[in-house]
Amino acid sequence: MKKRTMYGWGSAIVIFLVLMIVTPTIPQSQAYHDFADQRTFFGIPNALNVISNFPFLIIGLIGLVLCFYPDDYFRFSLRGEKLGWTCFFVGIVAVAFGSSYYHLHPDDARLVWDRLPMTIAFTSIMAIFVIERIDEHKGTYSIVPLLLAGLVSILYWRFFDDLRPYAVVQFVPCIVIPLMAILLPPMYTHSTYWLWAAGFYLLAKVEEAADKPIYSWTHQILSGHSIKHVCAAMVPVFLTLMLAKRTVQTERISLYTTWKISWRTREKGSDDEESFECTYSNVAVEESRSGDWRDSRSLLST
């Protein structure tokens, strides 16, 4: 098992190094800081882009409180779960402050404090998935290395103006987590909440890319980036609901297997319904014939 783990980490590192060699650098575009909505309200520059981070603070604090009070509300079953989810909610709270600080005066120096909390959240989620669905000990021990990998990706971008490591840290979880949620058997119920969270994050990225068009479509009322913050905040909302509702599954079945069984059951049910209708029509014909025989018998007796 240890050799397998070493081979896995070694393969991942080799693939990453090859990608770094064969792909061109991705510098930070300064046009990124030119957001559509730059209005000032109540003395706050870029007000809606700042204020729209408030939901992160609320849901992050709620999640942190419920991790520890009242009496372990989320009912964690594995050793590393509480640490992983605590890091996640700390990252969500930090997003509220880091993103607000950046949007007050957008530039590369402040963007560090916007992206750093997000890497904490991304890497924590990856560790949590390993804990729950692959191996408890490996997942627990991976929390610190993954957090450090996120930090290194930010520092690498800042010092070398190259976003490639940060892009890996941000987008690999977006692909891997939904696949793991579908294919790997979960320890807990309510796994579909992972897919809802992934869907809202994808929607947030679309809104971020369409910042200026959305601002134009809404007649300069809301920008895509402001809406993006609200949609992205729905990710921890769904994950918090999942933690509150879930229970340990007696039989671990992946979502893919569950969907396949459900589909087969539905197909079988439709086949049974067709055969039942056919049987019912035959019975009806027999009953009508027996009824005719009884009628003829009664006529003879009279």
Coordinates of C-alpha atoms in Angstrom, one line a residue, residues 39-289:
R39 CA -19.8 52.5 -8.3
T40 CA -19.2 54.0 -4.9
F41 CA -22.0 53.7 -2.3
F42 CA -21.8 55.1 1.3
G43 CA -18.1 55.9 0.7
I44 CA -17.3 52.3 -0.2
P45 CA -15.5 52.1 -3.6
N46 CA -16.7 49.2 -5.8
A47 CA -19.4 48.8 -3.3
L48 CA -21.4 45.9 -4.6
N49 CA -18.3 43.8 -5.3
V50 CA -17.3 44.4 -1.7
I51 CA -20.7 44.0 0.0
S52 CA -21.6 40.8 -1.9
N53 CA -18.8 39.0 0.0
F54 CA -20.9 39.2 3.2
P55 CA -22.6 35.8 2.7
F56 CA -19.2 34.1 2.9
L57 CA -18.8 35.5 6.4
I58 CA -22.2 34.4 7.6
I59 CA -22.1 30.8 6.3
G60 CA -18.5 30.4 7.3
L61 CA -19.1 31.4 10.9
I62 CA -22.2 29.1 11.1
G63 CA -20.2 26.2 9.8
L64 CA -17.3 26.8 12.2
V65 CA -19.7 27.0 15.2
L66 CA -21.5 23.8 14.2
C67 CA -18.2 22.0 13.8
F68 CA -17.7 22.3 17.6
Y69 CA -21.0 23.3 19.2
P70 CA -23.6 22.2 20.3
D71 CA -21.9 18.9 21.1
D72 CA -20.4 18.2 17.6
Y73 CA -23.6 19.0 15.7
F74 CA -22.3 17.5 12.4
R75 CA -21.6 14.1 14.1
F76 CA -18.2 13.5 12.5
S77 CA -17.2 9.8 12.4
L78 CA -13.6 9.9 11.2
R79 CA -10.6 11.4 12.9
G80 CA -9.5 13.9 10.3
E81 CA -13.0 15.1 9.3
K82 CA -13.3 17.8 11.9
L83 CA -9.9 19.3 11.1
G84 CA -10.6 19.2 7.3
W85 CA -14.0 20.9 7.6
T86 CA -12.6 23.4 10.1
C87 CA -10.0 24.4 7.6
F88 CA -12.7 24.7 4.9
F89 CA -14.9 27.0 7.0
V90 CA -11.9 29.1 8.1
G91 CA -11.1 29.5 4.4
I92 CA -14.7 30.6 3.7
V93 CA -14.6 33.2 6.5
A94 CA -11.2 34.4 5.2
V95 CA -12.7 34.8 1.7
A96 CA -15.1 37.4 3.0
F97 CA -12.3 39.5 4.3
G98 CA -9.7 38.8 1.6
S99 CA -12.1 39.4 -1.3
S100 CA -13.5 42.6 0.3
Y101 CA -10.0 43.9 0.9
Y102 CA -9.1 43.2 -2.8
H103 CA -12.2 44.8 -4.3
L104 CA -11.7 48.0 -2.3
H105 CA -8.7 48.7 -4.6
P106 CA -8.1 45.9 -7.1
D107 CA -4.4 45.2 -7.9
D108 CA -2.0 42.2 -7.9
A109 CA -0.8 42.9 -4.4
R110 CA -4.3 42.7 -2.9
L111 CA -5.3 39.8 -5.2
V112 CA -3.0 37.6 -3.1
W113 CA -5.3 38.0 -0.1
D114 CA -8.3 37.2 -2.3
R115 CA -6.9 34.0 -3.7
L116 CA -5.1 32.6 -0.6
P117 CA -8.4 31.9 1.3
M118 CA -9.9 30.2 -1.8
T119 CA -6.9 27.8 -2.0
I120 CA -7.4 26.9 1.7
A121 CA -11.0 26.0 0.8
F122 CA -10.2 24.1 -2.4
T123 CA -7.3 22.0 -0.8
S124 CA -9.3 21.3 2.3
I125 CA -12.2 19.9 0.2
M126 CA -9.7 17.6 -1.6
A127 CA -8.4 16.3 1.7
I128 CA -11.9 15.7 3.0
F129 CA -12.8 13.6 0.0
V130 CA -9.7 11.5 0.4
I131 CA -10.6 11.0 4.1
E132 CA -14.3 10.0 3.4
R133 CA -14.0 8.0 0.2
I134 CA -10.4 6.6 -0.1
D135 CA -8.5 6.3 3.2
E136 CA -8.9 8.1 6.5
H137 CA -5.2 8.2 7.4
K138 CA -4.0 9.2 4.0
G139 CA -6.6 12.0 3.9
T140 CA -5.7 13.3 7.3
Y141 CA -2.0 13.4 6.6
S142 CA -2.7 15.1 3.2
I143 CA -4.4 18.1 4.8
V144 CA -1.1 20.0 5.6
P145 CA 0.7 19.1 2.3
L146 CA -2.3 20.2 0.2
L147 CA -2.6 23.5 2.1
L148 CA 1.1 24.1 1.6
A149 CA 0.7 23.3 -2.1
G150 CA -2.0 25.9 -2.3
L151 CA 0.2 28.5 -0.6
V152 CA 3.2 27.7 -2.9
S153 CA 1.0 28.1 -6.0
I154 CA 0.1 31.6 -4.8
L155 CA 3.7 32.6 -4.0
Y156 CA 4.8 31.2 -7.3
W157 CA 2.3 33.3 -9.2
R158 CA 3.3 36.4 -7.1
F159 CA 7.0 36.1 -7.6
F160 CA 7.2 34.7 -11.1
D161 CA 3.9 36.1 -12.6
D162 CA 2.8 32.6 -13.7
L163 CA -0.7 31.3 -12.9
R164 CA -0.2 27.7 -14.0
P165 CA 0.3 26.2 -10.5
Y166 CA -2.6 28.2 -9.1
A167 CA -4.8 27.1 -12.1
V168 CA -4.0 23.5 -11.1
V169 CA -5.0 24.1 -7.5
Q170 CA -8.2 25.8 -8.5
F171 CA -9.5 23.7 -11.4
V172 CA -8.3 20.2 -10.6
P173 CA -10.7 20.0 -7.6
C174 CA -13.5 21.3 -9.8
I175 CA -13.1 18.3 -12.1
V176 CA -12.0 15.6 -9.6
I177 CA -14.6 16.3 -6.8
P178 CA -17.7 15.8 -9.0
L179 CA -16.2 12.7 -10.5
M180 CA -15.3 11.3 -7.1
A181 CA -18.8 12.2 -5.8
I182 CA -20.4 10.2 -8.6
L183 CA -18.0 7.2 -8.9
L184 CA -16.7 6.5 -5.3
P185 CA -19.0 5.0 -2.7
P186 CA -19.8 7.6 0.0
M187 CA -19.6 6.9 3.7
Y188 CA -22.6 9.3 4.3
T189 CA -26.0 9.9 2.8
H190 CA -27.0 13.1 0.8
S191 CA -24.1 12.9 -1.6
T192 CA -26.0 14.7 -4.3
Y193 CA -25.4 17.9 -2.3
W194 CA -21.8 17.8 -3.6
L195 CA -23.1 18.0 -7.2
W196 CA -25.4 21.0 -6.3
A197 CA -22.3 22.7 -4.8
A198 CA -20.3 22.0 -7.9
G199 CA -23.1 23.2 -10.1
F200 CA -23.3 26.6 -8.3
Y201 CA -19.5 27.0 -8.5
L202 CA -19.6 26.4 -12.3
L203 CA -22.4 28.9 -12.6
A204 CA -20.3 31.4 -10.5
K205 CA -17.3 31.0 -12.9
V206 CA -19.6 31.7 -15.9
E207 CA -20.9 34.8 -14.2
E208 CA -17.4 35.9 -13.5
A209 CA -16.5 35.6 -17.2
A210 CA -19.6 37.5 -18.2
D211 CA -19.1 40.3 -15.8
K212 CA -19.6 43.2 -18.2
P213 CA -22.3 41.6 -20.4
I214 CA -24.4 40.9 -17.3
Y215 CA -23.9 44.5 -16.1
S216 CA -25.2 45.7 -19.5
W217 CA -28.1 43.2 -19.6
T218 CA -29.3 44.3 -16.1
H219 CA -29.1 48.0 -17.2
Q220 CA -26.1 48.7 -14.8
I221 CA -27.9 47.4 -11.8
L222 CA -25.9 44.2 -11.1
S223 CA -22.6 43.0 -12.5
G224 CA -21.7 39.4 -13.2
H225 CA -18.9 39.6 -10.6
S226 CA -21.3 40.6 -7.8
I227 CA -23.7 37.9 -8.7
K228 CA -20.7 35.5 -8.9
H229 CA -20.0 36.1 -5.2
V230 CA -23.5 35.2 -4.2
C231 CA -23.5 32.0 -6.3
A232 CA -20.1 31.0 -5.0
A233 CA -21.4 31.4 -1.4
M234 CA -24.1 28.8 -2.2
V235 CA -21.3 26.2 -2.3
P236 CA -20.7 26.3 1.5
V237 CA -24.4 26.7 2.0
F238 CA -25.1 23.3 0.3
L239 CA -22.2 21.6 2.0
T240 CA -23.4 22.9 5.4
L241 CA -26.9 21.5 4.7
M242 CA -25.3 18.2 3.7
L243 CA -23.3 18.0 6.9
A244 CA -26.4 18.8 9.0
K245 CA -28.7 16.2 7.2
R246 CA -26.4 13.3 6.4
T247 CA -26.2 10.0 8.3
V248 CA -23.7 7.1 8.0
Q249 CA -24.8 4.7 5.3
T250 CA -25.2 1.1 6.3
E251 CA -24.3 0.0 2.7
R252 CA -21.8 2.1 0.7
I253 CA -23.1 2.5 -2.8
S254 CA -21.8 5.2 -5.3
L255 CA -24.2 7.6 -6.9
Y256 CA -23.4 6.1 -10.3
T257 CA -24.5 2.6 -9.1
T258 CA -27.6 4.1 -7.4
W259 CA -28.6 5.9 -10.6
K260 CA -28.0 2.7 -12.6
I261 CA -30.1 0.6 -10.3
S262 CA -32.9 3.2 -10.3
W263 CA -32.9 3.3 -14.1
R264 CA -33.1 -0.4 -14.4
T265 CA -35.9 -0.6 -11.8
R266 CA -37.8 2.1 -13.7
E267 CA -37.4 0.2 -17.0
K268 CA -38.5 -3.1 -15.3
G269 CA -41.5 -1.3 -13.8
S270 CA -42.6 0.0 -17.2
D271 CA -42.3 -3.5 -18.6
D272 CA -44.4 -5.0 -15.8
E273 CA -47.0 -2.3 -16.3
E274 CA -47.3 -3.2 -20.0
S275 CA -47.6 -6.9 -19.2
F276 CA -50.2 -6.1 -16.5
E277 CA -52.3 -4.1 -19.0
C278 CA -52.2 -7.0 -21.4
T279 CA -53.3 -9.5 -18.8
Y280 CA -56.1 -7.2 -17.6
S281 CA -57.6 -7.0 -21.1
N282 CA -57.6 -10.8 -21.4
V283 CA -59.4 -11.1 -18.1
A284 CA -62.0 -8.6 -19.3
V285 CA -62.8 -10.6 -22.4
E286 CA -63.2 -13.8 -20.3
E287 CA -65.5 -12.1 -17.9
S288 CA -67.7 -10.8 -20.8
R289 CA -67.9 -14.3 -22.2

